[in-house]
Coordinates of C-alpha atoms in Angstrom, one line a residue:
Chain A
M1453 CA 45.1 -5.2 7.4
A1454 CA 47.3 -7.8 5.7
S1455 CA 47.3 -7.8 1.9
T1456 CA 45.0 -10.2 0.0
Q1457 CA 46.3 -13.7 -0.5
F1458 CA 46.1 -15.5 -3.8
I1459 CA 45.7 -19.3 -3.2
D1460 CA 44.1 -22.2 -5.0
L1461 CA 40.5 -23.3 -4.6
A1462 CA 41.1 -26.3 -2.4
D1463 CA 43.3 -24.1 -0.1
L1464 CA 40.5 -21.6 0.1
A1465 CA 38.0 -24.3 1.1
D1466 CA 40.4 -25.6 3.7
R1467 CA 40.5 -22.1 5.3
I1468 CA 36.8 -22.1 6.0
P1469 CA 36.6 -23.6 9.5
D1470 CA 33.9 -26.2 10.6
G1471 CA 31.3 -24.3 12.5
A1472 CA 31.9 -21.0 10.8
F1473 CA 29.1 -18.4 10.5
V1474 CA 29.1 -17.9 6.7
A1475 CA 27.2 -15.3 4.6
L1476 CA 26.0 -16.6 1.2
P1477 CA 24.7 -14.6 -1.7
P1478 CA 21.3 -15.1 -3.3
D1479 CA 20.9 -17.1 -6.5
Y1480 CA 20.9 -14.0 -8.8
S1481 CA 24.1 -12.7 -7.4
N1482 CA 27.5 -14.4 -7.9
V1483 CA 27.0 -17.7 -6.1
P1484 CA 30.4 -19.4 -5.3
M1485 CA 29.4 -22.9 -6.5
A1486 CA 32.9 -24.1 -7.3
L1487 CA 34.0 -23.2 -3.7
T1488 CA 30.8 -25.0 -2.4
H1489 CA 31.8 -28.1 -4.3
A1490 CA 35.3 -27.9 -2.8
L1491 CA 33.7 -27.6 0.7
L1492 CA 31.6 -30.7 0.0
R1493 CA 34.6 -32.7 -1.1
R1494 CA 36.5 -31.7 2.1
P1495 CA 33.9 -32.3 3.7
V1496 CA 33.0 -29.3 5.8
R1497 CA 30.8 -29.6 8.9
D1498 CA 28.5 -27.6 11.2
L1499 CA 28.3 -24.5 9.1
R1500 CA 26.0 -21.7 10.3
L1501 CA 24.6 -20.2 7.1
L1502 CA 23.4 -16.7 6.7
C1503 CA 21.6 -16.3 3.4
V1504 CA 21.7 -12.7 2.1
P1505 CA 18.8 -12.9 2.0
T1506 CA 17.8 -16.2 0.3
S1507 CA 19.6 -19.2 -1.1
G1508 CA 18.9 -22.0 -3.5
I1509 CA 21.0 -25.0 -4.6
Q1510 CA 24.0 -23.8 -2.7
A1511 CA 22.3 -24.1 0.7
D1512 CA 20.3 -27.1 -0.4
L1513 CA 23.5 -29.1 -1.3
L1514 CA 25.3 -28.2 1.9
I1515 CA 22.2 -29.1 4.0
G1516 CA 21.7 -32.4 2.1
A1517 CA 25.3 -33.3 2.7
G1518 CA 24.9 -32.8 6.4
A1519 CA 27.3 -29.8 6.5
V1520 CA 24.9 -27.3 8.1
A1521 CA 24.0 -26.9 11.8
S1522 CA 21.7 -23.8 11.3
I1523 CA 20.5 -21.4 8.7
E1524 CA 19.2 -17.9 9.0
C1525 CA 17.3 -16.9 5.9
A1526 CA 14.3 -15.2 4.4
A1527 CA 13.7 -18.2 2.2
V1528 CA 15.4 -21.2 0.6
S1529 CA 14.0 -22.1 -2.8
L1530 CA 15.1 -23.4 -6.2
G1531 CA 13.0 -20.6 -7.8
E1532 CA 11.3 -21.7 -11.0
Q1533 CA 12.5 -25.3 -10.4
G1534 CA 10.4 -25.5 -7.2
P1535 CA 11.1 -26.0 -3.5
A1536 CA 14.6 -26.7 -2.2
P1537 CA 14.1 -30.5 -1.5
R1538 CA 16.9 -31.2 1.0
F1539 CA 16.1 -28.0 3.0
T1540 CA 12.5 -29.0 3.2
A1541 CA 13.3 -32.6 4.2
A1542 CA 15.7 -31.5 6.9
V1543 CA 13.2 -29.1 8.5
V1544 CA 10.4 -31.7 8.5
A1545 CA 12.8 -34.3 9.9
D1546 CA 13.9 -31.8 12.6
R1547 CA 17.5 -32.1 11.6
L1548 CA 18.1 -28.4 10.9
T1549 CA 17.7 -25.2 13.0
V1550 CA 16.1 -22.6 10.9
I1551 CA 16.1 -19.0 12.0
D1552 CA 13.3 -17.5 9.9
S1553 CA 13.9 -13.9 8.9
T1554 CA 12.7 -11.5 6.2
C1555 CA 14.8 -10.1 3.3
P1556 CA 15.1 -6.4 4.5
A1557 CA 15.9 -7.5 8.0
I1558 CA 19.0 -9.4 6.9
H1559 CA 20.1 -6.5 4.7
A1560 CA 19.6 -4.0 7.5
A1561 CA 21.3 -6.1 10.2
L1562 CA 24.4 -6.4 7.9
Q1563 CA 24.3 -2.6 7.4
A1564 CA 24.5 -2.2 11.1
S1565 CA 27.7 -4.2 11.2
E1566 CA 28.9 -2.2 8.1
K1567 CA 28.5 1.0 10.2
G1568 CA 29.9 -0.5 13.4
L1569 CA 26.5 -0.1 15.0
P1570 CA 24.9 -2.5 17.6
F1571 CA 21.5 -2.5 15.9
M1572 CA 19.4 -1.1 13.1
P1573 CA 15.7 -0.1 13.3
L1574 CA 13.3 -1.4 10.6
R1575 CA 9.7 -0.6 9.5
G1576 CA 7.2 -3.3 8.8
I1577 CA 7.3 -6.8 10.4
L1578 CA 5.1 -5.9 13.4
G1579 CA 2.3 -8.5 13.8
S1580 CA 4.2 -11.2 12.0
D1581 CA 4.9 -14.5 13.6
I1582 CA 8.5 -14.1 12.4
L1583 CA 8.9 -11.3 15.0
Q1584 CA 7.0 -13.5 17.5
H1585 CA 9.7 -16.2 17.2
R1586 CA 12.7 -13.9 17.2
P1587 CA 13.5 -13.2 20.9
D1588 CA 16.7 -11.4 19.6
W1589 CA 14.6 -8.8 17.9
K1590 CA 13.1 -6.0 20.0
V1591 CA 10.3 -3.5 19.6
M1592 CA 10.4 0.0 21.0
D1593 CA 8.6 3.3 20.4
N1594 CA 10.2 5.6 17.9
P1595 CA 11.9 8.1 20.4
F1596 CA 11.4 11.0 17.9
A1597 CA 7.6 10.5 17.4
E1598 CA 5.0 12.6 19.2
G1599 CA 2.9 9.6 20.2
P1600 CA 3.3 5.8 20.2
D1601 CA 5.1 4.5 17.1
P1602 CA 6.4 1.0 17.5
I1603 CA 9.4 0.1 15.5
V1604 CA 11.5 -3.1 15.3
L1605 CA 15.2 -3.1 16.3
L1606 CA 17.5 -5.8 14.8
P1607 CA 20.9 -6.7 16.4
A1608 CA 23.8 -6.3 14.0
L1609 CA 24.8 -9.4 12.0
Q1610 CA 28.5 -10.0 11.7
P1611 CA 29.4 -13.2 9.8
D1612 CA 32.8 -14.8 10.3
L1613 CA 33.0 -15.0 6.6
A1614 CA 31.5 -13.8 3.4
I1615 CA 32.0 -16.0 0.4
F1616 CA 31.1 -15.2 -3.2
H1617 CA 32.2 -15.4 -6.8
A1618 CA 33.1 -12.5 -9.1
R1619 CA 34.2 -11.8 -12.6
W1620 CA 37.6 -10.3 -11.8
A1621 CA 40.2 -9.7 -9.1
D1622 CA 43.3 -7.6 -9.8
R1623 CA 46.7 -8.2 -8.2
Q1624 CA 46.0 -5.8 -5.4
G1625 CA 43.0 -7.9 -4.3
N1626 CA 40.3 -5.5 -5.6
V1627 CA 37.3 -7.4 -6.8
W1628 CA 34.9 -6.3 -9.5
L1629 CA 31.2 -6.9 -8.6
G1630 CA 29.4 -4.6 -11.0
R1631 CA 25.9 -3.8 -9.7
R1632 CA 25.8 -6.6 -7.2
R1633 CA 26.2 -4.4 -4.2
E1634 CA 24.7 -6.7 -1.6
L1635 CA 28.0 -8.5 -1.9
M1636 CA 29.8 -5.3 -0.9
T1637 CA 27.6 -5.0 2.2
M1638 CA 28.3 -8.6 3.0
A1639 CA 32.0 -8.1 2.7
H1640 CA 31.9 -4.8 4.7
A1641 CA 30.0 -6.6 7.4
A1642 CA 31.9 -9.9 7.7
R1643 CA 35.1 -10.3 9.5
R1644 CA 36.7 -11.9 6.4
S1645 CA 35.8 -12.4 2.8
F1646 CA 36.9 -15.2 0.5
V1647 CA 36.3 -14.7 -3.2
T1648 CA 36.5 -16.9 -6.2
V1649 CA 37.0 -15.2 -9.6
E1650 CA 36.5 -16.0 -13.3
A1651 CA 39.8 -14.4 -14.2
F1652 CA 42.5 -12.1 -13.0
F1653 CA 42.3 -8.5 -14.2
D1654 CA 45.5 -7.3 -15.8
G1655 CA 45.7 -3.8 -14.3
D1656 CA 44.2 -1.8 -11.4
L1657 CA 40.4 -2.0 -11.0
L1658 CA 40.4 1.2 -9.0
A1659 CA 42.2 3.2 -11.7
E1660 CA 39.2 4.3 -13.7
D1661 CA 35.8 5.4 -12.4
E1662 CA 33.9 3.1 -14.8
L1663 CA 35.3 0.0 -13.1
A1664 CA 36.0 1.5 -9.7
A1665 CA 32.3 2.2 -9.0
G1666 CA 31.6 -1.5 -9.1
T1667 CA 34.7 -2.6 -7.3
L1668 CA 35.1 -3.9 -3.8
P1669 CA 38.4 -2.6 -2.5
G1670 CA 41.0 -5.3 -1.5
I1671 CA 40.8 -3.9 2.1
Y1672 CA 37.8 -6.2 2.6
V1673 CA 39.2 -9.2 0.6
D1674 CA 41.3 -11.7 2.6
A1675 CA 41.8 -14.4 -0.1
V1676 CA 41.1 -15.0 -3.7
A1677 CA 41.1 -18.2 -5.8
L1678 CA 40.8 -18.6 -9.5
A1679 CA 37.7 -20.6 -10.5
P1680 CA 36.6 -20.3 -14.2
R1681 CA 32.9 -20.8 -14.5
G1682 CA 32.9 -20.9 -10.7
A1683 CA 29.2 -20.0 -10.4
W1684 CA 28.0 -23.1 -12.5
P1685 CA 25.3 -24.4 -12.5
M1686 CA 24.2 -20.9 -11.5
G1687 CA 24.9 -18.1 -13.9
L1688 CA 27.1 -15.0 -13.7
A1689 CA 25.7 -11.7 -14.9
D1690 CA 26.4 -11.3 -18.6
L1691 CA 29.0 -14.0 -18.9
Y1692 CA 26.9 -17.2 -18.7
A1693 CA 23.3 -18.1 -17.9
P1694 CA 22.2 -20.6 -15.3
D1695 CA 22.3 -24.2 -16.5
T1696 CA 18.6 -24.7 -16.2
A1697 CA 18.7 -28.4 -17.5
H1698 CA 21.2 -29.2 -14.7
L1699 CA 19.2 -27.4 -12.1
A1700 CA 16.0 -29.1 -13.2
G1701 CA 17.8 -32.5 -12.9
Y1702 CA 18.9 -31.6 -9.4
A1703 CA 15.4 -30.5 -8.4
R1704 CA 14.1 -33.9 -9.6
Q1705 CA 16.9 -36.1 -8.2
A1706 CA 17.2 -34.4 -4.8
R1707 CA 13.5 -35.1 -4.0
T1708 CA 14.7 -38.3 -2.3
E1709 CA 17.7 -39.0 -0.1
D1710 CA 18.8 -41.8 -2.5
G1711 CA 18.4 -39.5 -5.5
F1712 CA 20.4 -36.8 -3.7
R1713 CA 23.2 -39.3 -3.0
A1714 CA 23.3 -40.4 -6.6
Y1715 CA 23.6 -36.7 -7.6
M1716 CA 26.5 -36.2 -5.2
A1717 CA 28.2 -39.3 -6.5
A1718 CA 27.7 -38.4 -10.1
N1719 CA 29.1 -35.0 -9.5
H1720 CA 32.1 -36.2 -7.4
L1721 CA 31.0 -34.1 -4.4
E1722 CA 31.3 -36.1 -1.3
P1723 CA 33.0 -39.5 -1.4
S1724 CA 32.3 -40.1 2.3
L1725 CA 28.6 -40.0 1.8
V1726 CA 28.5 -42.5 -1.0
G1727 CA 31.7 -44.6 -0.2
Chain B
M1288 CA -16.7 -28.2 -28.8
S1289 CA -13.5 -26.7 -30.1
A1290 CA -15.4 -23.9 -31.8
D1291 CA -16.5 -22.8 -28.3
A1292 CA -13.1 -23.0 -26.7
P1293 CA -11.8 -19.7 -25.5
A1294 CA -9.2 -17.9 -27.7
W1295 CA -6.9 -17.5 -24.6
R1296 CA -5.1 -19.8 -22.2
R1297 CA -5.9 -19.9 -18.5
E1298 CA -2.6 -18.2 -17.7
E1299 CA -3.4 -15.4 -20.2
L1300 CA -6.7 -14.7 -18.4
L1301 CA -4.9 -14.4 -15.0
I1302 CA -2.2 -12.2 -16.5
A1303 CA -4.9 -9.9 -17.9
V1304 CA -6.8 -9.8 -14.5
L1305 CA -3.6 -8.9 -12.6
A1306 CA -2.6 -6.3 -15.3
R1307 CA -5.9 -4.5 -14.8
L1308 CA -5.3 -4.2 -11.1
L1309 CA -2.0 -2.3 -11.8
D1310 CA -3.7 0.4 -13.8
G1311 CA -2.5 3.8 -12.9
V1312 CA 0.5 2.6 -10.7
E1313 CA 3.7 4.4 -11.4
H1314 CA 6.2 1.8 -10.2
V1315 CA 5.3 -1.9 -9.7
A1316 CA 7.8 -4.4 -8.3
V1317 CA 7.6 -8.2 -8.8
G1318 CA 9.3 -10.6 -6.5
A1319 CA 10.7 -14.1 -6.8
S1320 CA 9.0 -17.0 -8.5
S1321 CA 6.2 -14.9 -9.9
P1322 CA 5.9 -15.5 -13.7
I1323 CA 2.2 -14.6 -14.0
P1324 CA 2.5 -11.4 -12.0
G1325 CA 5.8 -10.6 -13.8
A1326 CA 4.0 -11.0 -17.2
A1327 CA 1.1 -8.8 -15.9
A1328 CA 3.5 -6.0 -14.9
L1329 CA 5.4 -6.2 -18.2
L1330 CA 2.0 -6.1 -20.1
Q1331 CA 0.7 -3.1 -18.1
R1332 CA 4.0 -1.3 -18.8
A1333 CA 3.6 -2.0 -22.5
L1334 CA 0.1 -0.7 -22.3
S1335 CA 1.1 2.4 -20.4
K1336 CA 3.5 3.4 -23.2
G1337 CA 6.3 4.1 -20.8
A1338 CA 4.4 5.8 -18.0
M1339 CA 4.9 2.8 -15.7
R1340 CA 8.1 1.5 -14.3
V1341 CA 8.6 -2.2 -13.6
S1342 CA 11.2 -3.9 -11.4
V1343 CA 11.4 -7.7 -11.7
L1344 CA 13.5 -9.2 -9.0
G1345 CA 16.0 -11.6 -10.4
S1346 CA 16.0 -10.0 -13.8
R1347 CA 19.0 -8.1 -15.2
R1348 CA 17.2 -6.3 -18.1
H1349 CA 14.0 -5.4 -16.2
N1350 CA 15.5 -4.4 -12.9
P1351 CA 16.9 -0.9 -12.4
F1352 CA 18.5 -1.4 -9.0
T1353 CA 22.2 -0.7 -8.6
E1354 CA 22.4 -0.5 -4.8
G1355 CA 22.0 -4.3 -4.1
G1356 CA 19.2 -6.4 -2.8
R1357 CA 18.3 -3.8 -0.1
E1358 CA 17.3 -1.1 -2.6
L1359 CA 13.9 -2.5 -3.4
F1360 CA 13.0 -2.5 0.3
D1361 CA 14.4 1.0 0.9
C1362 CA 12.4 2.2 -2.1
A1363 CA 9.2 0.6 -0.7
A1364 CA 9.7 2.2 2.8
Q1365 CA 10.0 5.6 1.1
G1366 CA 6.8 5.1 -0.8
R1367 CA 8.5 4.8 -4.2
I1368 CA 6.8 1.4 -5.0
G1369 CA 3.0 1.5 -5.8
A1370 CA 2.2 -2.1 -6.2
F1371 CA 3.6 -5.5 -5.3
F1372 CA 2.4 -9.2 -5.5
L1373 CA 2.4 -11.7 -2.7
G1374 CA 1.2 -15.3 -2.6
G1375 CA 1.0 -17.8 0.2
G1376 CA 0.9 -21.5 1.0
E1377 CA -2.1 -20.5 3.1
I1378 CA -4.2 -17.3 3.0
D1379 CA -7.0 -16.6 5.5
G1380 CA -10.1 -14.4 5.5
E1381 CA -8.3 -11.5 7.2
A1382 CA -5.7 -11.6 4.4
N1383 CA -2.9 -13.0 6.6
I1384 CA -0.5 -15.0 4.5
N1385 CA 1.7 -18.0 5.5
L1386 CA 4.9 -18.7 3.5
V1387 CA 6.7 -20.7 6.3
G1388 CA 4.8 -23.9 6.8
M1389 CA 2.2 -26.0 8.6
G1390 CA 2.4 -27.6 12.0
D1391 CA 3.7 -26.5 15.3
Y1392 CA 6.5 -24.1 14.6
P1393 CA 9.4 -24.7 14.4
R1394 CA 8.7 -28.5 14.2
L1395 CA 6.7 -28.2 11.0
D1396 CA 5.0 -31.0 9.2
V1397 CA 5.1 -29.1 5.9
R1398 CA 7.8 -26.5 5.2
F1399 CA 7.4 -23.8 2.6
P1400 CA 10.4 -21.8 1.3
G1401 CA 10.1 -18.9 3.7
S1402 CA 8.6 -15.4 4.1
F1403 CA 11.0 -13.6 1.7
G1404 CA 10.3 -9.8 2.1
S1405 CA 6.5 -10.2 2.8
A1406 CA 6.5 -9.2 6.4
Y1407 CA 7.9 -5.8 5.3
L1408 CA 6.5 -5.1 1.9
Y1409 CA 2.9 -6.0 2.9
M1410 CA 3.1 -3.2 5.5
L1411 CA 4.6 -0.6 3.2
V1412 CA 3.4 -1.0 -0.4
P1413 CA 0.0 0.7 -0.9
R1414 CA -1.5 -1.8 -3.4
V1415 CA -0.5 -5.4 -2.6
I1416 CA -2.2 -7.9 -4.8
L1417 CA -2.5 -11.4 -3.4
F1418 CA -2.2 -14.1 -6.1
R1419 CA -2.5 -17.8 -5.7
E1420 CA -3.5 -20.0 -8.7
E1421 CA -4.6 -23.0 -6.6
H1422 CA -8.1 -22.3 -5.2
S1423 CA -8.8 -24.8 -2.6
R1424 CA -9.6 -25.2 1.1
R1425 CA -6.0 -26.3 1.6
V1426 CA -4.9 -22.8 0.6
F1427 CA -7.8 -20.6 1.7
V1428 CA -8.2 -21.4 5.3
P1429 CA -10.1 -19.9 8.2
K1430 CA -6.8 -19.1 10.0
V1431 CA -3.2 -19.5 8.8
N1432 CA -0.8 -21.7 10.7
F1433 CA 1.9 -19.1 10.7
V1434 CA 1.6 -15.4 10.0
S1435 CA 4.4 -14.6 7.6
A1436 CA 2.8 -11.2 7.1
P1437 CA -0.4 -9.9 8.7
G1438 CA -3.3 -8.7 6.5
T1439 CA -4.2 -5.8 8.8
S1440 CA -2.7 -4.0 11.7
D1441 CA -3.8 -2.3 14.9
P1442 CA -4.3 1.4 15.0
G1443 CA -1.1 3.2 15.8
V1444 CA 1.1 0.8 13.8
Y1445 CA 2.7 2.6 10.8
R1446 CA 1.1 0.9 7.9
P1447 CA 0.6 2.7 4.6
G1448 CA 0.5 -0.6 2.8
G1449 CA -1.7 -3.7 2.6
P1450 CA -4.0 -6.0 0.6
H1451 CA -5.9 -4.5 -2.3
A1452 CA -7.3 -7.6 -4.0
L1453 CA -7.0 -11.4 -4.2
V1454 CA -6.8 -13.2 -7.5
T1455 CA -7.1 -17.0 -7.8
G1456 CA -7.5 -19.6 -10.5
M1457 CA -11.3 -19.3 -10.0
A1458 CA -12.1 -15.7 -9.0
C1459 CA -11.2 -12.2 -7.9
F1460 CA -11.9 -10.7 -4.5
D1461 CA -11.7 -7.2 -3.2
F1462 CA -10.4 -6.6 0.4
D1463 CA -11.9 -4.0 2.8
R1464 CA -9.1 -3.1 5.2
T1465 CA -11.5 -1.4 7.7
R1466 CA -13.8 -4.4 7.9
R1467 CA -10.9 -6.9 7.5
R1468 CA -12.9 -8.9 5.0
F1469 CA -12.9 -10.0 1.4
S1470 CA -15.8 -9.7 -1.0
L1471 CA -16.2 -11.6 -4.3
A1472 CA -15.6 -9.2 -7.2
S1473 CA -15.9 -11.6 -10.2
V1474 CA -15.7 -15.2 -11.1
H1475 CA -13.6 -16.5 -14.0
P1476 CA -15.3 -18.0 -17.1
G1477 CA -16.0 -21.7 -16.5
H1478 CA -16.6 -21.2 -12.7
D1479 CA -19.5 -20.0 -10.6
A1480 CA -20.1 -18.4 -7.2
A1481 CA -21.2 -21.7 -5.7
G1482 CA -18.1 -23.5 -6.9
V1483 CA -15.9 -20.7 -5.4
A1484 CA -17.7 -21.0 -2.0
A1485 CA -17.2 -24.8 -2.0
E1486 CA -13.4 -24.4 -2.4
T1487 CA -13.0 -21.4 0.0
G1488 CA -12.4 -22.1 3.7
F1489 CA -13.1 -18.6 5.0
D1490 CA -16.2 -16.4 5.0
Y1491 CA -16.5 -13.4 2.6
D1492 CA -19.2 -11.2 1.2
V1493 CA -21.0 -12.1 -2.0
P1494 CA -22.9 -9.4 -3.9
S1495 CA -26.4 -10.3 -5.2
A1496 CA -25.1 -10.5 -8.8
V1497 CA -21.5 -11.7 -9.3
P1498 CA -20.0 -10.6 -12.7
E1499 CA -17.9 -12.9 -14.9
T1500 CA -14.2 -11.9 -15.1
A1501 CA -13.6 -10.1 -18.4
P1502 CA -11.4 -12.1 -20.8
P1503 CA -8.2 -10.6 -22.2
P1504 CA -8.8 -8.4 -25.3
P1505 CA -7.2 -9.6 -28.6
E1506 CA -4.6 -6.8 -28.6
W1507 CA -3.4 -7.8 -25.1
L1508 CA -3.1 -11.4 -26.3
E1509 CA -1.0 -10.2 -29.3
L1510 CA 1.3 -8.2 -27.0
L1511 CA 1.6 -11.1 -24.5
R1512 CA 2.4 -13.7 -27.1
G1513 CA 5.0 -11.5 -28.8
R1514 CA 6.9 -8.8 -26.9
I1515 CA 6.0 -9.8 -23.4
A1516 CA 6.8 -13.5 -23.9
G1517 CA 10.3 -12.5 -25.0
E1518 CA 10.8 -10.1 -22.1
L1519 CA 9.6 -12.7 -19.6
A1520 CA 11.8 -15.5 -21.0
E1521 CA 14.9 -13.8 -19.5
T1522 CA 13.7 -14.4 -15.9
Y1523 CA 11.2 -17.2 -16.4
P1524 CA 12.5 -19.4 -19.3
K1525 CA 10.4 -22.4 -18.3
F1526 CA 7.2 -20.5 -18.0
A1527 CA 7.7 -18.5 -21.2
S1528 CA 8.4 -21.6 -23.3
T1529 CA 5.6 -23.7 -21.8
V1530 CA 2.9 -21.0 -22.0
F1531 CA 4.0 -19.0 -25.0
G1532 CA 6.6 -21.2 -26.7
A1533 CA 9.0 -18.3 -26.4
S1534 CA 12.7 -18.1 -25.7
A1535 CA 14.7 -15.0 -24.5
A1536 CA 14.4 -12.3 -27.2
A1537 CA 16.6 -9.3 -27.8

């Protein structure tokens, strides 16, 4: 595998092709908002989003801007700020294909890819209308059980790309994620990973066990761009908290199409929408 | 009338009700967008003097997981989580919950956020407590539009988990998994059994005498307004400041 490339944020956004199948982290886990903003300015089109396993403002912005063809998710929500307004509006207007899933199914299907397996079995789910509407999910009897024991089989999920933000990358392309190990699974499962970082780490993140345990090796990292405060308005672990005033303002404005456009214009996000 | 006004807020009553339902549980997990269940779990942990573990999803300080988002689910499948809370845009008399929307799926007329981990955790966590503050016929329907997670399962389906109780802004219900039916357990102060019936769209059992829900004891209120409010503010700043006037404490 080629070594990690270090490029700027706009270049990173340019390398995400229209139509790509892109894995996104949940709101509590290193959301690459600066990269999302760069994608909106481009503007990107026809993304197929995979939320691992949920998303908030990141997916809502992309959907509202018309950049998303489909979304596979366990939920899209602004959390304490309420429903994700552009996601909700797009579903009701029948402008968005939603592939409803459930959190552990997304995690497990990524783990199948991580292991190079075609599928992963999972408990639960039986009797849910989610399963009813997922022709790609199968039910079989546990082959190791004495009697009937139905279990769900999920095909592996292999995103084209995983994108996320992190505190540090070193010059070998190793990226420090701390305890946010769903990002490791995402990166292991995806064909490529593009990462934005708060800062470059002066040294080798794999040199000492304390940092190495929370480090994604550069083997899985294709490109890194510097983006200080790159998760804003979401937070990043101990470094900064979510900007709740900004998020509340978004939740309020994005309730209407006009309000959403005004938000985009005020934040210089997609000139073509407001031109 | 101010002399007769209760010494507790509505949210504090609900937190106390949910906390009682967690009594004796070794590990309770709380999911997304659940400030009242989160407060109840943190309160019961404080009362247990360290005997109970709490995992609040989305929290850094009150969440032990280091293996990523999947760890909660793996824990649940192993039986390491004793209680969990679920809500629903709709809940029906067989305890089915709908977190997806209303209308003819997938062309929905109303869209909710999504099922989160409900389809899985409802099947695997032994004591699932259903909680929905709004008590209306809009929420409590004869049959949900979309089953995000089923309340009961057929024999032969592996299902150690399921509904234990339903708590609303008006009342508490128990659930009998064999009979697939709720029964009214208590009615909150200020409400009565007839009022509950008027706002509930499904059938349930009513005992001859329905007790009033017990209010939160003063020492619980003191804990809630102090320590718990501070702990909660980390994950639910808006709720903690609105209900308790608290900000994130050390």
